[in-house]
Amino acid sequence: LGLGMPREHLDEPYEPAHYLRRATSDALTTWLAGRGIDAAAARIDRIPVPPRGHYKSQKFEGGMTAPAPEAQALYKAVQTTRLFQYIGDNQEHRARYEAQLDRELAVACDRIAKLEPRPAETAEAPEVIELPHPDAETRPIGRVGEVYVLSQGALLVADGALIAIDRDGGFVGAWHRPMGDVFAIGDLVLVNYSHALDVAAGRFVEGELHEILRSMGLDGAPSTSGHDERTAPIISGCGRYLLDVDETPYVVRFADRTTVAEGSSLEKALEAPAKPKKGLVDPDKVAVGRVTVLEGVRFTVRSGESPVRDGRSLAFALAGGRWRFLTGDAIREGSKTIARLGVTVHAGAFRADGAVLWALASDHAIRVDLGASPKVGAIVPIDGILSAATRALAEAS
């Protein structure tokens, strides 16, 4: 009891043995008992810690390794306990972390005991998706920054518009884009989880969020919340996984927050290939403007800005039993490069099964069919698509 006190506050002469005798657990128990407190109720005699190496890393879907689910569950509970030091007197945060820790401990115990996961707690009433207000959401179309694969083509996400094209690049339709993050699969598009666009029907739709997600084949909303937005986490083509590349990359499964890929095998899959293959796309097919070569360096002199924003070309999907990645202009499975586009790519997205890739070059959208022999299926000039979208939106308003 006295060991934590500054020496100047102790009795003189200072005798360590005197204080050590009064600083043991037994001394503390006696001291508490004298004040009507039963210390036995709070005594911990043994902390069960699984033997080191008992839960070895294992392979998950996609063929890559990650820590065993039991070890992951224990680690999450430990991480939550560390958050309590930042709570202070905030009772709301304390209650939230205590409930979170209870859930994580229950999951850890179930996994260690090899029990079936417990049913999720009753959720709040489903959120109702509201139609966007057509006037308030109207903004200039601007430039294209993202692309998603639709059942019969692709969705181009511009600054102020959502634009659908068919698989050959023909214009399908355009809609003013509400503010917020976009995710699309099949023919449904979610914007900020508060608006839903049905491309096949050609209109925004109302409905309960969980029903919209079910129509997309999802159990929950795929979200990058809680991850480092500076490195822009990526959601898989099927919407069931997230790739976070902040510091050490890893892939997490949304359904149960289990990490299913990490470590050197994932890092190698995201590296640029050491020996680049010949590209699928002839650079002359996507050239715009006058090409000038100075001292062996090729420049393209254009009259206006590119219709596609600069971005990071990173996408992934679970293709059968293997993870498939777009990194740079390379399409990779593990450490193997299965194809290269051969041109600069600013964004891309796989179909849910990884069999089709849509990529954005500076001025073109490119469809790649990834069969036994990968090949380019379409090269679509984006300027023409933006012009068609501008006309369609003007007519609609």
XYZ file of C-alpha atoms in Angstrom:
397
model
C 0.000 0.000 0.000
C 2.928 2.323 0.598
C 5.146 1.409 -2.348
C 3.513 3.926 -4.672
C 4.132 6.890 -2.330
C 7.047 9.315 -2.756
C 9.783 8.507 -0.239
C 9.528 11.922 1.442
C 5.981 11.044 2.523
C 7.026 7.826 4.283
C 7.911 7.484 7.963
C 11.502 7.960 9.018
C 13.638 6.006 9.262
C 12.616 4.400 5.950
C 12.448 0.604 6.318
C 11.468 -1.193 3.060
C 10.621 -4.439 4.858
C 8.042 -2.648 6.993
C 6.147 -1.469 3.906
C 6.668 -4.637 1.878
C 4.909 -6.633 4.600
C 1.916 -4.339 4.189
C 1.904 -4.325 0.372
C 1.045 -7.952 -0.413
C -2.294 -9.247 -1.669
C -2.984 -10.746 1.749
C -2.356 -7.394 3.429
C -4.686 -5.711 0.968
C -7.364 -8.351 1.610
C -7.125 -7.766 5.359
C -7.250 -4.001 4.884
C -10.377 -4.259 2.697
C -12.042 -6.735 5.057
C -11.643 -4.211 7.876
C -13.758 -1.869 5.800
C -16.468 -4.405 5.011
C -15.250 -5.299 1.506
C -14.857 -8.940 0.464
C -11.764 -8.963 -1.752
C -12.229 -12.644 -2.627
C -15.048 -11.704 -5.013
C -12.602 -9.790 -7.178
C -9.541 -12.035 -6.805
C -8.171 -13.546 -10.006
C -6.159 -16.672 -9.302
C -5.408 -17.653 -12.895
C -5.696 -15.977 -16.274
C -6.333 -18.583 -19.006
C -4.039 -17.801 -21.928
C -4.014 -20.193 -24.899
C -0.543 -21.697 -25.413
C 1.576 -19.771 -27.879
C 1.266 -21.438 -31.260
C -1.870 -23.372 -30.278
C -3.980 -21.471 -32.806
C -1.872 -21.429 -35.935
C -2.523 -19.294 -38.995
C -4.787 -20.946 -41.526
C -5.944 -20.598 -45.099
C -9.249 -18.908 -45.826
C -11.252 -18.387 -49.006
C -9.010 -17.047 -51.731
C -6.137 -19.300 -50.709
C -4.212 -16.824 -48.542
C -3.408 -17.119 -44.836
C -4.402 -15.110 -41.776
C -4.401 -15.732 -38.001
C -6.830 -18.401 -36.773
C -10.342 -17.081 -35.985
C -9.814 -17.897 -32.286
C -6.654 -15.770 -32.142
C -8.350 -12.934 -34.031
C -11.297 -12.954 -31.623
C -9.019 -12.818 -28.585
C -6.976 -10.001 -30.138
C -10.094 -7.914 -30.796
C -11.174 -8.286 -27.159
C -7.708 -7.253 -25.977
C -7.757 -4.214 -28.282
C -11.108 -3.140 -26.846
C -9.835 -3.361 -23.269
C -7.064 -0.929 -24.241
C -9.664 1.623 -25.298
C -10.919 1.965 -21.720
C -7.881 4.080 -20.809
C -9.217 6.864 -23.065
C -12.772 6.888 -21.690
C -12.250 9.135 -18.668
C -15.588 10.104 -17.113
C -17.604 9.637 -20.313
C -20.257 7.152 -19.181
C -21.771 6.879 -22.654
C -18.461 5.697 -24.111
C -17.939 3.374 -21.147
C -21.304 1.709 -21.678
C -20.617 1.326 -25.401
C -17.187 -0.230 -24.881
C -18.489 -2.529 -22.148
C -21.201 -3.808 -24.471
C -18.641 -4.196 -27.277
C -16.281 -6.098 -24.983
C -19.113 -8.398 -23.854
C -19.884 -9.249 -27.488
C -16.254 -9.826 -28.381
C -15.631 -12.029 -25.356
C -18.715 -14.069 -26.217
C -17.426 -14.544 -29.775
C -13.954 -15.497 -28.505
C -15.381 -18.050 -26.061
C -17.638 -19.536 -28.725
C -14.802 -19.873 -31.207
C -12.455 -21.420 -28.679
C -15.194 -23.871 -27.619
C -15.988 -24.556 -31.314
C -19.587 -23.455 -30.843
C -21.834 -22.092 -33.561
C -21.818 -18.266 -33.679
C -24.529 -16.705 -31.553
C -27.400 -14.995 -33.370
C -26.956 -11.272 -33.854
C -28.726 -8.960 -31.459
C -32.023 -7.511 -32.586
C -31.292 -4.618 -34.917
C -33.047 -1.302 -34.935
C -35.856 -0.654 -37.387
C -34.532 -0.741 -40.979
C -33.637 2.584 -42.521
C -35.980 3.854 -45.230
C -34.251 5.066 -48.376
C -35.575 8.434 -49.532
C -35.702 9.605 -53.117
C -33.200 12.382 -53.836
C -34.607 15.846 -54.457
C -33.986 16.453 -58.194
C -33.292 20.178 -57.891
C -31.128 20.217 -54.773
C -28.925 17.389 -56.107
C -28.266 18.906 -59.560
C -24.543 19.566 -60.098
C -22.235 19.756 -63.128
C -21.351 16.333 -64.496
C -17.626 17.062 -64.204
C -15.157 14.212 -64.624
C -15.373 10.455 -64.095
C -13.647 9.117 -60.984
C -14.972 5.578 -60.470
C -16.380 2.665 -62.414
C -18.523 -0.313 -61.331
C -19.596 -3.437 -63.178
C -23.306 -3.811 -63.892
C -25.063 -6.945 -65.077
C -25.113 -5.691 -68.672
C -22.354 -3.097 -68.726
C -20.772 -0.551 -66.435
C -21.581 2.434 -64.243
C -19.401 5.526 -64.598
C -19.409 7.671 -61.462
C -18.817 11.320 -62.369
C -18.686 14.327 -60.040
C -22.360 15.127 -60.502
C -23.855 12.198 -62.402
C -24.246 8.431 -62.504
C -23.906 7.170 -66.079
C -24.737 3.675 -67.315
C -23.274 2.125 -70.470
C -23.870 -1.308 -71.974
C -21.181 -3.963 -72.334
C -20.147 -2.597 -75.735
C -19.995 1.001 -74.521
C -23.345 2.258 -75.747
C -24.982 4.989 -73.668
C -27.861 3.659 -71.518
C -28.847 6.494 -69.179
C -27.734 9.235 -66.810
C -29.013 10.428 -63.437
C -28.019 13.348 -61.231
C -25.773 11.985 -58.508
C -26.630 12.636 -54.854
C -23.674 13.458 -52.632
C -21.935 10.530 -50.954
C -20.020 7.307 -51.520
C -21.185 4.968 -54.268
C -21.343 1.178 -54.470
C -22.984 -0.837 -57.249
C -23.600 -4.489 -58.029
C -25.944 -6.099 -60.537
C -28.300 -3.300 -61.569
C -28.597 -1.583 -58.187
C -26.560 1.408 -57.035
C -26.324 2.699 -53.463
C -25.297 6.300 -52.820
C -24.363 7.110 -49.243
C -26.721 4.294 -48.123
C -29.567 6.783 -48.329
C -30.443 6.607 -52.043
C -30.867 3.637 -54.366
C -30.789 3.712 -58.154
C -32.283 0.832 -60.132
C -30.485 1.072 -63.477
C -32.716 -1.505 -65.155
C -35.822 0.490 -64.150
C -34.094 3.766 -64.964
C -35.016 5.543 -61.720
C -34.256 6.010 -58.056
C -36.373 3.748 -55.848
C -37.691 3.844 -52.299
C -37.557 0.985 -49.866
C -36.077 -0.333 -46.665
C -32.293 -0.494 -46.675
C -32.082 -4.156 -45.665
C -34.439 -5.126 -48.504
C -32.348 -3.197 -51.036
C -29.210 -4.910 -49.743
C -30.902 -8.301 -49.954
C -31.763 -7.570 -53.590
C -28.051 -6.917 -54.134
C -27.194 -10.274 -52.578
C -25.733 -8.677 -49.446
C -26.437 -9.285 -45.772
C -25.203 -5.858 -44.688
C -24.013 -2.538 -46.056
C -20.388 -2.686 -47.290
C -18.646 0.262 -45.679
C -15.125 1.639 -45.262
C -16.088 3.214 -41.921
C -13.415 2.779 -39.264
C -10.596 2.442 -41.785
C -7.936 4.955 -42.770
C -9.559 7.032 -45.507
C -6.172 8.473 -46.520
C -5.392 5.193 -48.261
C -8.938 4.671 -49.606
C -9.911 1.117 -48.581
C -11.358 -0.916 -51.459
C -14.573 -2.972 -51.415
C -14.565 -6.199 -53.432
C -16.682 -6.643 -56.522
C -19.134 -8.852 -54.586
C -19.407 -6.339 -51.719
C -18.518 -8.937 -49.070
C -14.865 -8.060 -48.428
C -12.719 -4.992 -47.781
C -9.070 -4.504 -48.680
C -7.216 -2.070 -46.436
C -3.721 -1.141 -47.582
C -2.803 1.250 -44.767
C 0.639 0.131 -43.528
C 0.242 -3.690 -43.643
C -2.471 -4.718 -46.125
C -5.215 -7.140 -45.147
C -8.579 -8.384 -46.414
C -11.488 -8.550 -43.964
C -14.812 -10.344 -44.371
C -17.745 -8.003 -43.619
C -20.074 -10.733 -42.321
C -18.095 -11.467 -39.160
C -15.144 -9.012 -39.341
C -12.709 -11.906 -39.778
C -9.400 -11.204 -41.511
C -9.075 -13.695 -44.367
C -5.804 -12.570 -45.984
C -2.702 -10.766 -44.795
C 1.057 -11.032 -44.683
C 3.716 -11.470 -47.346
C 1.534 -13.358 -49.842
C -0.937 -10.469 -49.973
C 1.838 -7.872 -50.114
C 3.428 -9.670 -53.082
C 0.077 -9.832 -54.867
C -0.199 -6.050 -54.651
C 3.316 -5.361 -55.966
C 4.013 -4.321 -59.528
C 5.176 -7.310 -61.597
C 8.935 -7.674 -61.819
C 8.800 -8.706 -65.506
C 5.962 -6.834 -67.211
C 4.041 -8.784 -69.844
C 2.923 -7.361 -73.164
C -0.167 -5.222 -72.723
C -3.615 -6.176 -74.004
C -4.349 -2.630 -75.191
C -2.568 -0.986 -78.097
C -1.593 2.489 -76.789
C -2.574 3.986 -80.134
C -6.169 2.833 -79.539
C -6.484 5.086 -76.480
C -4.321 7.993 -77.676
C -5.959 11.423 -77.724
C -4.418 14.539 -79.192
C -1.069 14.951 -80.918
C 1.749 12.619 -79.870
C 5.211 14.162 -79.541
C 8.454 12.308 -78.817
C 11.292 14.273 -77.222
C 14.581 12.485 -76.565
C 12.814 9.172 -76.513
C 10.052 10.277 -74.173
C 6.506 10.122 -75.541
C 4.111 13.022 -74.748
C 0.456 13.447 -75.670
C -0.523 17.075 -76.196
C -4.241 17.514 -75.677
C -6.460 20.555 -76.107
C -8.454 20.022 -72.895
C -8.362 18.179 -69.603
C -8.844 14.430 -69.378
C -12.453 13.330 -68.758
C -11.134 10.875 -66.126
C -9.680 11.983 -62.819
C -6.250 10.785 -61.741
C -6.652 7.981 -59.243
C -5.202 4.778 -57.897
C -6.017 1.663 -59.894
C -6.726 -0.888 -57.191
C -9.559 -3.408 -57.253
C -10.086 -7.003 -56.175
C -12.531 -9.895 -56.338
C -12.820 -13.511 -55.273
C -12.521 -15.429 -58.542
C -13.387 -19.007 -57.712
C -10.846 -20.100 -55.133
C -8.324 -17.324 -55.774
C -8.087 -13.615 -55.063
C -7.794 -11.546 -58.198
C -6.319 -8.021 -58.035
C -5.943 -5.028 -60.312
C -2.843 -3.096 -59.278
C -1.458 -0.490 -61.646
C -2.197 -1.881 -65.090
C -1.553 -5.476 -63.986
C -4.191 -8.124 -63.264
C -2.774 -10.580 -60.766
C -3.634 -13.784 -58.953
C -1.303 -14.174 -56.020
C 2.198 -13.422 -57.266
C 1.252 -14.373 -60.844
C 0.409 -11.719 -63.442
C -2.340 -13.075 -65.689
C -2.610 -9.968 -67.880
C -1.520 -6.358 -68.303
C -3.502 -3.605 -69.945
C -0.351 -1.870 -71.177
C -1.720 1.658 -70.632
C -2.059 3.927 -67.621
C -5.136 3.013 -65.575
C -6.747 5.433 -63.090
C -9.515 3.232 -61.679
C -11.081 -0.160 -62.148
C -13.614 -2.663 -60.840
C -14.227 -6.391 -61.197
C -17.524 -8.148 -61.620
C -18.560 -9.996 -58.462
C -17.008 -13.254 -59.706
C -13.846 -11.571 -61.001
C -14.496 -12.715 -64.589
C -14.883 -9.200 -66.054
C -12.883 -6.039 -65.405
C -13.828 -2.485 -66.368
C -10.900 -0.051 -66.196
C -10.623 3.698 -66.741
C -7.758 5.096 -68.787
C -7.402 8.859 -69.185
C -9.981 9.080 -71.974
C -11.471 5.595 -72.319
C -13.366 2.912 -70.426
C -11.944 -0.534 -71.189
C -13.693 -3.884 -70.718
C -11.473 -6.923 -70.217
C -12.933 -10.437 -70.313
C -10.861 -12.678 -68.063
C -11.490 -16.145 -69.443
C -8.847 -18.776 -70.104
C -7.219 -16.243 -72.428
C -7.801 -12.643 -71.222
C -8.859 -10.289 -74.000
C -10.169 -6.753 -74.495
C -13.905 -6.740 -75.128
C -14.501 -3.004 -75.607
C -12.668 0.321 -75.658
C -15.110 3.189 -75.136
C -14.245 6.908 -75.605
C -15.611 8.678 -72.535
C -16.021 12.133 -74.079
C -18.876 10.869 -76.215
C -20.542 9.246 -73.195
C -20.305 12.481 -71.182
C -21.841 14.442 -74.064
C -24.732 11.976 -74.286
C -25.236 12.181 -70.514
C -25.288 15.990 -70.642
C -28.004 15.950 -73.281
C -30.070 13.340 -71.433
C -29.966 15.238 -68.147
C -30.847 18.518 -69.885
C -33.875 16.894 -71.521
C -34.962 15.312 -68.241
C -34.910 18.641 -66.418
